[in-house]
């Protein structure tokens, strides 16, 4: 029927994966959501950025306490409240796991900060399956960004901010890979390998609506190799965006120099030289720069990355 829109229970969306938030409907800036909050979890209620911002909460299930002027006030199933021109941040704590209907006139889902938090949450969840991924993501981002700074003339039109985010979240598609496969130390079966090979495509699919086509493409092509031996598409040479050739080097450099429990850990010098020698596989301009930066002591392990 024209003008009638339905949404069935179980229709998922990417948004539903964060903080238990699920977007049910959206019209201009108006968003209608449900939010599941675990027992003892806390949520900040924050003043809107605009005077007209209005946020309404209906407690469908569970119970929560809100700190109102130093006093804890309880809300139970059937209760509701709204915030409008709130003066200070206010903490809401769920004393029982809760399901809330949440209506907001200030977009919760379109904010950049929200998405970054969402993606960081995804990295944390991948990290629960495989401790390697989160540390790896941050290390790769640092190496890739340092290389990008030296080589940005080959990546016109790409901002540093975008590159940082693309590099940090390049493996976010691993959220769809089962933990047993991510953690497996023995050789993968063909089927398992096929599952792993899908993660760049999934990373691209997740990043595209947030950061656009170019960053999605960066994630999608970070396992492609100059001689066509990479995945998922077997692209060759110039078919691979330059920024992805940088990311590929940073990615493998971290894999070679960090302890994954089954590999021989190489020194930065050894790894950089080895990558430089693989000139059919990696772009020489990138590996040359890596060797130079390593020799100059400009690529180092950050303290917070050493153990995690
Ligand atoms: Fe990857
Ligand atoms: Fe990676």
PDB file of C-alpha atoms and ligand atoms in Angstrom:
ATOM      1  CA  UNK A   1       0.000   0.000   0.000  1.00  0.00           C
ATOM      2  CA  UNK A   2       1.413   3.357  -0.954  1.00  0.00           C
ATOM      3  CA  UNK A   3       2.718   5.263   2.035  1.00  0.00           C
ATOM      4  CA  UNK A   4       2.758   2.206   4.301  1.00  0.00           C
ATOM      5  CA  UNK A   5       6.054   0.774   5.578  1.00  0.00           C
ATOM      6  CA  UNK A   6       6.449  -2.383   7.650  1.00  0.00           C
ATOM      7  CA  UNK A   7       9.359  -3.866   9.485  1.00  0.00           C
ATOM      8  CA  UNK A   8       9.252  -7.431  10.790  1.00  0.00           C
ATOM      9  CA  UNK A   9      10.715  -8.703  14.040  1.00  0.00           C
ATOM     10  CA  UNK A  10      14.151 -10.089  13.298  1.00  0.00           C
ATOM     11  CA  UNK A  11      14.843  -7.783  10.354  1.00  0.00           C
ATOM     12  CA  UNK A  12      18.397  -6.990  11.298  1.00  0.00           C
ATOM     13  CA  UNK A  13      20.546  -4.044  10.477  1.00  0.00           C
ATOM     14  CA  UNK A  14      24.162  -3.166  11.061  1.00  0.00           C
ATOM     15  CA  UNK A  15      23.021  -0.582  13.545  1.00  0.00           C
ATOM     16  CA  UNK A  16      21.484  -3.277  15.668  1.00  0.00           C
ATOM     17  CA  UNK A  17      24.903  -4.585  16.515  1.00  0.00           C
ATOM     18  CA  UNK A  18      26.000  -1.637  18.644  1.00  0.00           C
ATOM     19  CA  UNK A  19      25.127  -1.103  22.258  1.00  0.00           C
ATOM     20  CA  UNK A  20      22.020  -3.218  21.717  1.00  0.00           C
ATOM     21  CA  UNK A  21      20.544  -0.371  19.667  1.00  0.00           C
ATOM     22  CA  UNK A  22      18.228  -1.238  16.830  1.00  0.00           C
ATOM     23  CA  UNK A  23      16.915   1.367  14.429  1.00  0.00           C
ATOM     24  CA  UNK A  24      13.250   0.655  13.687  1.00  0.00           C
ATOM     25  CA  UNK A  25      12.440   3.682  11.561  1.00  0.00           C
ATOM     26  CA  UNK A  26      13.942   6.967  10.510  1.00  0.00           C
ATOM     27  CA  UNK A  27      12.416  10.124   9.065  1.00  0.00           C
ATOM     28  CA  UNK A  28      14.599  13.182   8.477  1.00  0.00           C
ATOM     29  CA  UNK A  29      16.337  13.636  11.851  1.00  0.00           C
ATOM     30  CA  UNK A  30      13.797  11.573  13.756  1.00  0.00           C
ATOM     31  CA  UNK A  31      14.979   8.115  14.787  1.00  0.00           C
ATOM     32  CA  UNK A  32      12.865   5.455  16.467  1.00  0.00           C
ATOM     33  CA  UNK A  33      14.919   2.752  18.121  1.00  0.00           C
ATOM     34  CA  UNK A  34      14.882   0.039  20.697  1.00  0.00           C
ATOM     35  CA  UNK A  35      17.782  -0.353  23.042  1.00  0.00           C
ATOM     36  CA  UNK A  36      18.636  -3.423  25.076  1.00  0.00           C
ATOM     37  CA  UNK A  37      20.729  -2.668  28.117  1.00  0.00           C
ATOM     38  CA  UNK A  38      22.284  -5.364  30.291  1.00  0.00           C
ATOM     39  CA  UNK A  39      21.852  -5.488  34.035  1.00  0.00           C
ATOM     40  CA  UNK A  40      24.282  -3.070  35.731  1.00  0.00           C
ATOM     41  CA  UNK A  41      25.238  -1.462  32.422  1.00  0.00           C
ATOM     42  CA  UNK A  42      25.227   2.321  32.353  1.00  0.00           C
ATOM     43  CA  UNK A  43      24.178   4.779  29.662  1.00  0.00           C
ATOM     44  CA  UNK A  44      24.909   8.497  29.680  1.00  0.00           C
ATOM     45  CA  UNK A  45      22.038  10.850  28.953  1.00  0.00           C
ATOM     46  CA  UNK A  46      23.671  13.919  27.469  1.00  0.00           C
ATOM     47  CA  UNK A  47      22.487  17.451  26.678  1.00  0.00           C
ATOM     48  CA  UNK A  48      21.593  17.828  23.004  1.00  0.00           C
ATOM     49  CA  UNK A  49      23.729  19.884  20.685  1.00  0.00           C
ATOM     50  CA  UNK A  50      20.669  21.815  19.551  1.00  0.00           C
ATOM     51  CA  UNK A  51      18.098  23.558  21.789  1.00  0.00           C
ATOM     52  CA  UNK A  52      15.305  21.735  20.001  1.00  0.00           C
ATOM     53  CA  UNK A  53      16.716  18.257  20.569  1.00  0.00           C
ATOM     54  CA  UNK A  54      14.205  15.956  22.150  1.00  0.00           C
ATOM     55  CA  UNK A  55      14.733  12.369  23.328  1.00  0.00           C
ATOM     56  CA  UNK A  56      11.965  10.135  24.621  1.00  0.00           C
ATOM     57  CA  UNK A  57      12.409   6.834  26.493  1.00  0.00           C
ATOM     58  CA  UNK A  58       9.728   4.261  27.249  1.00  0.00           C
ATOM     59  CA  UNK A  59      10.727   1.375  29.506  1.00  0.00           C
ATOM     60  CA  UNK A  60       9.320  -1.724  27.904  1.00  0.00           C
ATOM     61  CA  UNK A  61      11.022  -4.280  30.154  1.00  0.00           C
ATOM     62  CA  UNK A  62      13.364  -4.158  33.115  1.00  0.00           C
ATOM     63  CA  UNK A  63      14.258  -1.422  35.543  1.00  0.00           C
ATOM     64  CA  UNK A  64      16.716   1.433  35.748  1.00  0.00           C
ATOM     65  CA  UNK A  65      17.863   4.200  38.032  1.00  0.00           C
ATOM     66  CA  UNK A  66      18.625   7.719  36.960  1.00  0.00           C
ATOM     67  CA  UNK A  67      20.615  10.156  38.996  1.00  0.00           C
ATOM     68  CA  UNK A  68      18.451  13.261  39.196  1.00  0.00           C
ATOM     69  CA  UNK A  69      20.064  16.110  41.153  1.00  0.00           C
ATOM     70  CA  UNK A  70      21.966  13.639  43.316  1.00  0.00           C
ATOM     71  CA  UNK A  71      18.962  11.431  43.952  1.00  0.00           C
ATOM     72  CA  UNK A  72      18.474   7.993  42.372  1.00  0.00           C
ATOM     73  CA  UNK A  73      15.046   7.712  40.785  1.00  0.00           C
ATOM     74  CA  UNK A  74      13.767   4.316  39.552  1.00  0.00           C
ATOM     75  CA  UNK A  75      11.906   3.672  36.326  1.00  0.00           C
ATOM     76  CA  UNK A  76      10.130   0.374  35.635  1.00  0.00           C
ATOM     77  CA  UNK A  77       8.254  -1.283  32.775  1.00  0.00           C
ATOM     78  CA  UNK A  78       5.507   1.051  31.594  1.00  0.00           C
ATOM     79  CA  UNK A  79       7.285   4.224  32.825  1.00  0.00           C
ATOM     80  CA  UNK A  80       8.636   6.799  30.427  1.00  0.00           C
ATOM     81  CA  UNK A  81      10.615  10.036  30.458  1.00  0.00           C
ATOM     82  CA  UNK A  82      12.026  12.474  27.980  1.00  0.00           C
ATOM     83  CA  UNK A  83      14.935  14.874  27.918  1.00  0.00           C
ATOM     84  CA  UNK A  84      14.794  18.335  26.417  1.00  0.00           C
ATOM     85  CA  UNK A  85      17.310  21.104  27.140  1.00  0.00           C
ATOM     86  CA  UNK A  86      19.015  18.891  29.695  1.00  0.00           C
ATOM     87  CA  UNK A  87      21.685  20.913  31.513  1.00  0.00           C
ATOM     88  CA  UNK A  88      24.182  18.238  32.616  1.00  0.00           C
ATOM     89  CA  UNK A  89      25.235  14.720  31.705  1.00  0.00           C
ATOM     90  CA  UNK A  90      23.140  12.277  33.680  1.00  0.00           C
ATOM     91  CA  UNK A  91      23.910   8.644  34.307  1.00  0.00           C
ATOM     92  CA  UNK A  92      21.312   5.937  33.805  1.00  0.00           C
ATOM     93  CA  UNK A  93      22.066   2.523  35.331  1.00  0.00           C
ATOM     94  CA  UNK A  94      19.988  -0.551  34.644  1.00  0.00           C
ATOM     95  CA  UNK A  95      19.238  -2.433  37.853  1.00  0.00           C
ATOM     96  CA  UNK A  96      17.513  -5.130  35.751  1.00  0.00           C
ATOM     97  CA  UNK A  97      18.317  -5.857  32.113  1.00  0.00           C
ATOM     98  CA  UNK A  98      16.055  -3.556  30.152  1.00  0.00           C
ATOM     99  CA  UNK A  99      14.415  -3.033  26.811  1.00  0.00           C
ATOM    100  CA  UNK A 100      13.730   0.610  26.048  1.00  0.00           C
ATOM    101  CA  UNK A 101      11.842   2.262  23.227  1.00  0.00           C
ATOM    102  CA  UNK A 102      13.954   5.266  22.345  1.00  0.00           C
ATOM    103  CA  UNK A 103      12.800   8.128  20.108  1.00  0.00           C
ATOM    104  CA  UNK A 104      15.230  10.894  19.273  1.00  0.00           C
ATOM    105  CA  UNK A 105      15.029  13.992  17.104  1.00  0.00           C
ATOM    106  CA  UNK A 106      18.823  14.327  17.062  1.00  0.00           C
ATOM    107  CA  UNK A 107      20.335  11.634  14.913  1.00  0.00           C
ATOM    108  CA  UNK A 108      22.060   8.999  17.002  1.00  0.00           C
ATOM    109  CA  UNK A 109      23.031   6.821  14.073  1.00  0.00           C
ATOM    110  CA  UNK A 110      24.422   9.314  11.623  1.00  0.00           C
ATOM    111  CA  UNK A 111      27.046  10.831  13.910  1.00  0.00           C
ATOM    112  CA  UNK A 112      30.644  10.001  13.059  1.00  0.00           C
ATOM    113  CA  UNK A 113      31.485   9.521  16.732  1.00  0.00           C
ATOM    114  CA  UNK A 114      28.757   6.967  17.023  1.00  0.00           C
ATOM    115  CA  UNK A 115      30.084   4.950  14.117  1.00  0.00           C
ATOM    116  CA  UNK A 116      33.617   5.017  15.384  1.00  0.00           C
ATOM    117  CA  UNK A 117      32.401   3.687  18.705  1.00  0.00           C
ATOM    118  CA  UNK A 118      30.421   1.065  16.832  1.00  0.00           C
ATOM    119  CA  UNK A 119      33.459  -0.081  14.868  1.00  0.00           C
ATOM    120  CA  UNK A 120      35.666  -0.053  17.951  1.00  0.00           C
ATOM    121  CA  UNK A 121      33.053  -2.239  19.621  1.00  0.00           C
ATOM    122  CA  UNK A 122      33.269  -4.627  16.674  1.00  0.00           C
ATOM    123  CA  UNK A 123      37.062  -4.755  17.011  1.00  0.00           C
ATOM    124  CA  UNK A 124      36.667  -5.478  20.718  1.00  0.00           C
ATOM    125  CA  UNK A 125      34.293  -8.322  19.930  1.00  0.00           C
ATOM    126  CA  UNK A 126      36.696  -9.762  17.347  1.00  0.00           C
ATOM    127  CA  UNK A 127      39.409  -9.452  19.961  1.00  0.00           C
ATOM    128  CA  UNK A 128      37.357 -11.604  22.306  1.00  0.00           C
ATOM    129  CA  UNK A 129      37.470 -14.351  19.679  1.00  0.00           C
ATOM    130  CA  UNK A 130      41.093 -13.730  18.823  1.00  0.00           C
ATOM    131  CA  UNK A 131      43.372 -11.533  20.941  1.00  0.00           C
ATOM    132  CA  UNK A 132      45.570 -10.785  17.996  1.00  0.00           C
ATOM    133  CA  UNK A 133      43.155  -8.614  16.006  1.00  0.00           C
ATOM    134  CA  UNK A 134      42.819  -5.473  18.126  1.00  0.00           C
ATOM    135  CA  UNK A 135      46.516  -5.054  18.832  1.00  0.00           C
ATOM    136  CA  UNK A 136      47.208  -5.877  15.193  1.00  0.00           C
ATOM    137  CA  UNK A 137      44.711  -3.263  13.951  1.00  0.00           C
ATOM    138  CA  UNK A 138      46.321  -0.507  15.974  1.00  0.00           C
ATOM    139  CA  UNK A 139      49.861  -1.516  15.046  1.00  0.00           C
ATOM    140  CA  UNK A 140      48.990  -1.736  11.336  1.00  0.00           C
ATOM    141  CA  UNK A 141      47.358   1.660  11.508  1.00  0.00           C
ATOM    142  CA  UNK A 142      50.527   3.204  12.948  1.00  0.00           C
ATOM    143  CA  UNK A 143      52.809   1.585  10.379  1.00  0.00           C
ATOM    144  CA  UNK A 144      50.472   2.312   7.462  1.00  0.00           C
ATOM    145  CA  UNK A 145      49.965   5.937   8.457  1.00  0.00           C
ATOM    146  CA  UNK A 146      53.707   6.511   8.789  1.00  0.00           C
ATOM    147  CA  UNK A 147      54.213   5.044   5.299  1.00  0.00           C
ATOM    148  CA  UNK A 148      51.271   6.993   3.926  1.00  0.00           C
ATOM    149  CA  UNK A 149      52.777  10.252   5.210  1.00  0.00           C
ATOM    150  CA  UNK A 150      55.885   9.550   3.142  1.00  0.00           C
ATOM    151  CA  UNK A 151      53.988   8.390   0.071  1.00  0.00           C
ATOM    152  CA  UNK A 152      50.829  10.484   0.024  1.00  0.00           C
ATOM    153  CA  UNK A 153      51.705  12.005  -3.334  1.00  0.00           C
ATOM    154  CA  UNK A 154      50.620   8.642  -4.788  1.00  0.00           C
ATOM    155  CA  UNK A 155      47.259   8.798  -3.005  1.00  0.00           C
ATOM    156  CA  UNK A 156      45.768  12.115  -4.172  1.00  0.00           C
ATOM    157  CA  UNK A 157      42.432  13.109  -2.747  1.00  0.00           C
ATOM    158  CA  UNK A 158      42.690  10.884   0.292  1.00  0.00           C
ATOM    159  CA  UNK A 159      42.813  12.652   3.643  1.00  0.00           C
ATOM    160  CA  UNK A 160      44.998  11.488   6.493  1.00  0.00           C
ATOM    161  CA  UNK A 161      41.929  11.224   8.743  1.00  0.00           C
ATOM    162  CA  UNK A 162      40.227   8.869   6.323  1.00  0.00           C
ATOM    163  CA  UNK A 163      43.360   6.819   5.923  1.00  0.00           C
ATOM    164  CA  UNK A 164      43.774   6.451   9.693  1.00  0.00           C
ATOM    165  CA  UNK A 165      40.246   5.093  10.009  1.00  0.00           C
ATOM    166  CA  UNK A 166      40.495   2.827   6.974  1.00  0.00           C
ATOM    167  CA  UNK A 167      43.749   1.350   8.271  1.00  0.00           C
ATOM    168  CA  UNK A 168      42.448   0.931  11.803  1.00  0.00           C
ATOM    169  CA  UNK A 169      39.302  -0.890  10.705  1.00  0.00           C
ATOM    170  CA  UNK A 170      40.697  -2.851   7.742  1.00  0.00           C
ATOM    171  CA  UNK A 171      40.011  -6.220   9.404  1.00  0.00           C
ATOM    172  CA  UNK A 172      36.620  -5.389  10.887  1.00  0.00           C
ATOM    173  CA  UNK A 173      35.053  -7.944   8.509  1.00  0.00           C
ATOM    174  CA  UNK A 174      36.649 -10.638  10.666  1.00  0.00           C
ATOM    175  CA  UNK A 175      33.613 -10.227  12.930  1.00  0.00           C
ATOM    176  CA  UNK A 176      31.974 -12.793  10.637  1.00  0.00           C
ATOM    177  CA  UNK A 177      34.796 -15.349  10.953  1.00  0.00           C
ATOM    178  CA  UNK A 178      34.300 -17.967  13.692  1.00  0.00           C
ATOM    179  CA  UNK A 179      36.790 -17.755  16.572  1.00  0.00           C
ATOM    180  CA  UNK A 180      38.030 -21.331  16.005  1.00  0.00           C
ATOM    181  CA  UNK A 181      39.197 -20.356  12.526  1.00  0.00           C
ATOM    182  CA  UNK A 182      40.749 -17.067  13.642  1.00  0.00           C
ATOM    183  CA  UNK A 183      42.668 -18.816  16.412  1.00  0.00           C
ATOM    184  CA  UNK A 184      43.672 -21.918  14.476  1.00  0.00           C
ATOM    185  CA  UNK A 185      47.409 -22.472  14.538  1.00  0.00           C
ATOM    186  CA  UNK A 186      47.542 -25.414  12.105  1.00  0.00           C
ATOM    187  CA  UNK A 187      47.120 -25.162   8.372  1.00  0.00           C
ATOM    188  CA  UNK A 188      43.570 -24.137   7.425  1.00  0.00           C
ATOM    189  CA  UNK A 189      41.365 -26.439   5.369  1.00  0.00           C
ATOM    190  CA  UNK A 190      40.174 -25.112   2.020  1.00  0.00           C
ATOM    191  CA  UNK A 191      36.753 -24.353   3.464  1.00  0.00           C
ATOM    192  CA  UNK A 192      38.253 -22.468   6.413  1.00  0.00           C
ATOM    193  CA  UNK A 193      40.503 -20.542   4.088  1.00  0.00           C
ATOM    194  CA  UNK A 194      37.488 -19.563   1.996  1.00  0.00           C
ATOM    195  CA  UNK A 195      35.827 -18.124   5.122  1.00  0.00           C
ATOM    196  CA  UNK A 196      38.963 -16.113   5.988  1.00  0.00           C
ATOM    197  CA  UNK A 197      39.260 -14.905   2.407  1.00  0.00           C
ATOM    198  CA  UNK A 198      35.888 -13.264   2.708  1.00  0.00           C
ATOM    199  CA  UNK A 199      36.886 -10.829   5.464  1.00  0.00           C
ATOM    200  CA  UNK A 200      38.177  -8.014   3.182  1.00  0.00           C
ATOM    201  CA  UNK A 201      34.835  -8.032   1.341  1.00  0.00           C
ATOM    202  CA  UNK A 202      32.958  -7.852   4.635  1.00  0.00           C
ATOM    203  CA  UNK A 203      35.219  -5.062   5.905  1.00  0.00           C
ATOM    204  CA  UNK A 204      34.417  -3.098   2.741  1.00  0.00           C
ATOM    205  CA  UNK A 205      30.707  -3.723   3.104  1.00  0.00           C
ATOM    206  CA  UNK A 206      30.731  -2.500   6.720  1.00  0.00           C
ATOM    207  CA  UNK A 207      32.885   0.575   6.042  1.00  0.00           C
ATOM    208  CA  UNK A 208      31.256   1.804   2.822  1.00  0.00           C
ATOM    209  CA  UNK A 209      28.111   3.361   4.326  1.00  0.00           C
ATOM    210  CA  UNK A 210      30.242   5.036   7.007  1.00  0.00           C
ATOM    211  CA  UNK A 211      33.365   6.278   5.246  1.00  0.00           C
ATOM    212  CA  UNK A 212      32.487   5.963   1.585  1.00  0.00           C
ATOM    213  CA  UNK A 213      33.665   3.965  -1.417  1.00  0.00           C
ATOM    214  CA  UNK A 214      37.361   4.755  -1.299  1.00  0.00           C
ATOM    215  CA  UNK A 215      37.945   3.575   2.268  1.00  0.00           C
ATOM    216  CA  UNK A 216      35.753   0.550   1.586  1.00  0.00           C
ATOM    217  CA  UNK A 217      37.938  -0.215  -1.427  1.00  0.00           C
ATOM    218  CA  UNK A 218      41.055   0.130   0.711  1.00  0.00           C
ATOM    219  CA  UNK A 219      39.774  -2.511   3.121  1.00  0.00           C
ATOM    220  CA  UNK A 220      38.536  -4.716   0.287  1.00  0.00           C
ATOM    221  CA  UNK A 221      41.921  -4.797  -1.445  1.00  0.00           C
ATOM    222  CA  UNK A 222      44.375  -5.058   1.467  1.00  0.00           C
ATOM    223  CA  UNK A 223      45.108  -8.744   0.714  1.00  0.00           C
ATOM    224  CA  UNK A 224      45.623  -8.233  -3.020  1.00  0.00           C
ATOM    225  CA  UNK A 225      49.199  -8.714  -4.222  1.00  0.00           C
ATOM    226  CA  UNK A 226      51.091  -7.055  -7.090  1.00  0.00           C
ATOM    227  CA  UNK A 227      51.560 -10.375  -8.961  1.00  0.00           C
ATOM    228  CA  UNK A 228      47.870 -11.284  -8.770  1.00  0.00           C
ATOM    229  CA  UNK A 229      48.361 -13.955  -6.084  1.00  0.00           C
ATOM    230  CA  UNK A 230      46.222 -12.181  -3.482  1.00  0.00           C
ATOM    231  CA  UNK A 231      42.545 -12.343  -2.603  1.00  0.00           C
ATOM    232  CA  UNK A 232      39.597 -11.848  -2.907  1.00  0.00           C
ATOM    233  CA  UNK A 233      39.852 -10.764  -6.575  1.00  0.00           C
ATOM    234  CA  UNK A 234      43.421 -11.570  -7.650  1.00  0.00           C
ATOM    235  CA  UNK A 235      43.939  -7.968  -8.802  1.00  0.00           C
ATOM    236  CA  UNK A 236      47.344  -7.116 -10.262  1.00  0.00           C
ATOM    237  CA  UNK A 237      49.700  -4.143 -10.072  1.00  0.00           C
ATOM    238  CA  UNK A 238      48.008  -0.900 -11.021  1.00  0.00           C
ATOM    239  CA  UNK A 239      44.577  -2.445 -10.461  1.00  0.00           C
ATOM    240  CA  UNK A 240      45.290  -2.246  -6.724  1.00  0.00           C
ATOM    241  CA  UNK A 241      44.811   1.241  -5.257  1.00  0.00           C
ATOM    242  CA  UNK A 242      48.124   2.620  -4.038  1.00  0.00           C
ATOM    243  CA  UNK A 243      46.808   3.201  -0.522  1.00  0.00           C
ATOM    244  CA  UNK A 244      45.975  -0.519  -0.340  1.00  0.00           C
ATOM    245  CA  UNK A 245      49.505  -1.455  -1.413  1.00  0.00           C
ATOM    246  CA  UNK A 246      50.757   0.560   1.578  1.00  0.00           C
ATOM    247  CA  UNK A 247      48.274  -1.149   3.873  1.00  0.00           C
ATOM    248  CA  UNK A 248      49.266  -4.591   2.542  1.00  0.00           C
ATOM    249  CA  UNK A 249      52.900  -3.973   3.480  1.00  0.00           C
ATOM    250  CA  UNK A 250      52.007  -2.629   6.938  1.00  0.00           C
ATOM    251  CA  UNK A 251      49.684  -5.593   7.491  1.00  0.00           C
ATOM    252  CA  UNK A 252      52.252  -8.265   6.645  1.00  0.00           C
ATOM    253  CA  UNK A 253      55.020  -6.353   8.422  1.00  0.00           C
ATOM    254  CA  UNK A 254      53.040  -6.551  11.649  1.00  0.00           C
ATOM    255  CA  UNK A 255      52.250 -10.235  11.105  1.00  0.00           C
ATOM    256  CA  UNK A 256      55.973 -10.982  10.669  1.00  0.00           C
ATOM    257  CA  UNK A 257      57.139  -8.973  13.662  1.00  0.00           C
ATOM    258  CA  UNK A 258      54.516  -9.927  16.250  1.00  0.00           C
ATOM    259  CA  UNK A 259      54.077 -13.132  18.166  1.00  0.00           C
ATOM    260  CA  UNK A 260      51.015 -15.028  17.018  1.00  0.00           C
ATOM    261  CA  UNK A 261      51.971 -18.130  18.962  1.00  0.00           C
ATOM    262  CA  UNK A 262      53.089 -20.227  15.991  1.00  0.00           C
ATOM    263  CA  UNK A 263      55.440 -18.062  13.960  1.00  0.00           C
ATOM    264  CA  UNK A 264      59.054 -17.099  14.192  1.00  0.00           C
ATOM    265  CA  UNK A 265      59.066 -13.454  15.257  1.00  0.00           C
ATOM    266  CA  UNK A 266      61.334 -11.391  13.035  1.00  0.00           C
ATOM    267  CA  UNK A 267      63.129  -8.173  13.885  1.00  0.00           C
ATOM    268  CA  UNK A 268      61.903  -5.003  12.151  1.00  0.00           C
ATOM    269  CA  UNK A 269      65.071  -4.932  10.029  1.00  0.00           C
ATOM    270  CA  UNK A 270      64.714  -8.574   8.934  1.00  0.00           C
ATOM    271  CA  UNK A 271      61.022  -8.199   8.110  1.00  0.00           C
ATOM    272  CA  UNK A 272      61.490  -4.953   6.166  1.00  0.00           C
ATOM    273  CA  UNK A 273      64.327  -6.470   4.139  1.00  0.00           C
ATOM    274  CA  UNK A 274      62.339  -9.619   3.417  1.00  0.00           C
ATOM    275  CA  UNK A 275      59.381  -7.581   2.168  1.00  0.00           C
ATOM    276  CA  UNK A 276      61.717  -5.481   0.043  1.00  0.00           C
ATOM    277  CA  UNK A 277      63.080  -8.647  -1.564  1.00  0.00           C
ATOM    278  CA  UNK A 278      59.538  -9.786  -2.447  1.00  0.00           C
ATOM    279  CA  UNK A 279      59.377  -7.207  -5.191  1.00  0.00           C
ATOM    280  CA  UNK A 280      56.914  -9.130  -7.349  1.00  0.00           C
ATOM    281  CA  UNK A 281      54.417  -9.205  -4.499  1.00  0.00           C
ATOM    282  CA  UNK A 282      54.729  -5.811  -2.818  1.00  0.00           C
ATOM    283  CA  UNK A 283      55.160  -2.369  -4.344  1.00  0.00           C
ATOM    284  CA  UNK A 284      58.840  -1.435  -4.258  1.00  0.00           C
ATOM    285  CA  UNK A 285      58.110   2.217  -3.491  1.00  0.00           C
ATOM    286  CA  UNK A 286      56.405   1.099  -0.301  1.00  0.00           C
ATOM    287  CA  UNK A 287      58.952  -1.498   0.821  1.00  0.00           C
ATOM    288  CA  UNK A 288      61.818   0.850   0.026  1.00  0.00           C
ATOM    289  CA  UNK A 289      60.231   3.480   2.260  1.00  0.00           C
ATOM    290  CA  UNK A 290      59.681   0.880   4.985  1.00  0.00           C
ATOM    291  CA  UNK A 291      63.343  -0.153   4.936  1.00  0.00           C
ATOM    292  CA  UNK A 292      64.393   3.491   5.124  1.00  0.00           C
ATOM    293  CA  UNK A 293      62.046   4.284   8.025  1.00  0.00           C
ATOM    294  CA  UNK A 294      63.083   1.169   9.958  1.00  0.00           C
ATOM    295  CA  UNK A 295      66.772   1.981   9.470  1.00  0.00           C
ATOM    296  CA  UNK A 296      66.141   5.524  10.682  1.00  0.00           C
ATOM    297  CA  UNK A 297      64.416   4.132  13.801  1.00  0.00           C
ATOM    298  CA  UNK A 298      61.167   5.824  12.822  1.00  0.00           C
ATOM    299  CA  UNK A 299      59.081   2.683  13.084  1.00  0.00           C
ATOM    300  CA  UNK A 300      58.879   1.462  16.640  1.00  0.00           C
ATOM    301  CA  UNK A 301      56.562  -0.558  18.841  1.00  0.00           C
ATOM    302  CA  UNK A 302      54.277   1.659  20.902  1.00  0.00           C
ATOM    303  CA  UNK A 303      54.194   0.716  24.565  1.00  0.00           C
ATOM    304  CA  UNK A 304      50.488  -0.005  24.716  1.00  0.00           C
ATOM    305  CA  UNK A 305      50.842  -2.441  21.831  1.00  0.00           C
ATOM    306  CA  UNK A 306      53.473  -4.635  23.359  1.00  0.00           C
ATOM    307  CA  UNK A 307      51.248  -6.714  25.528  1.00  0.00           C
ATOM    308  CA  UNK A 308      47.547  -7.239  25.120  1.00  0.00           C
TER     309      UNK A 308
HETATM  310 FE1  LIG B   1      43.126  -8.745   6.735  1.00  0.00          FE
HETATM  311 FE1  LIG B   2      45.197  -7.271   8.959  1.00  0.00          FE
END
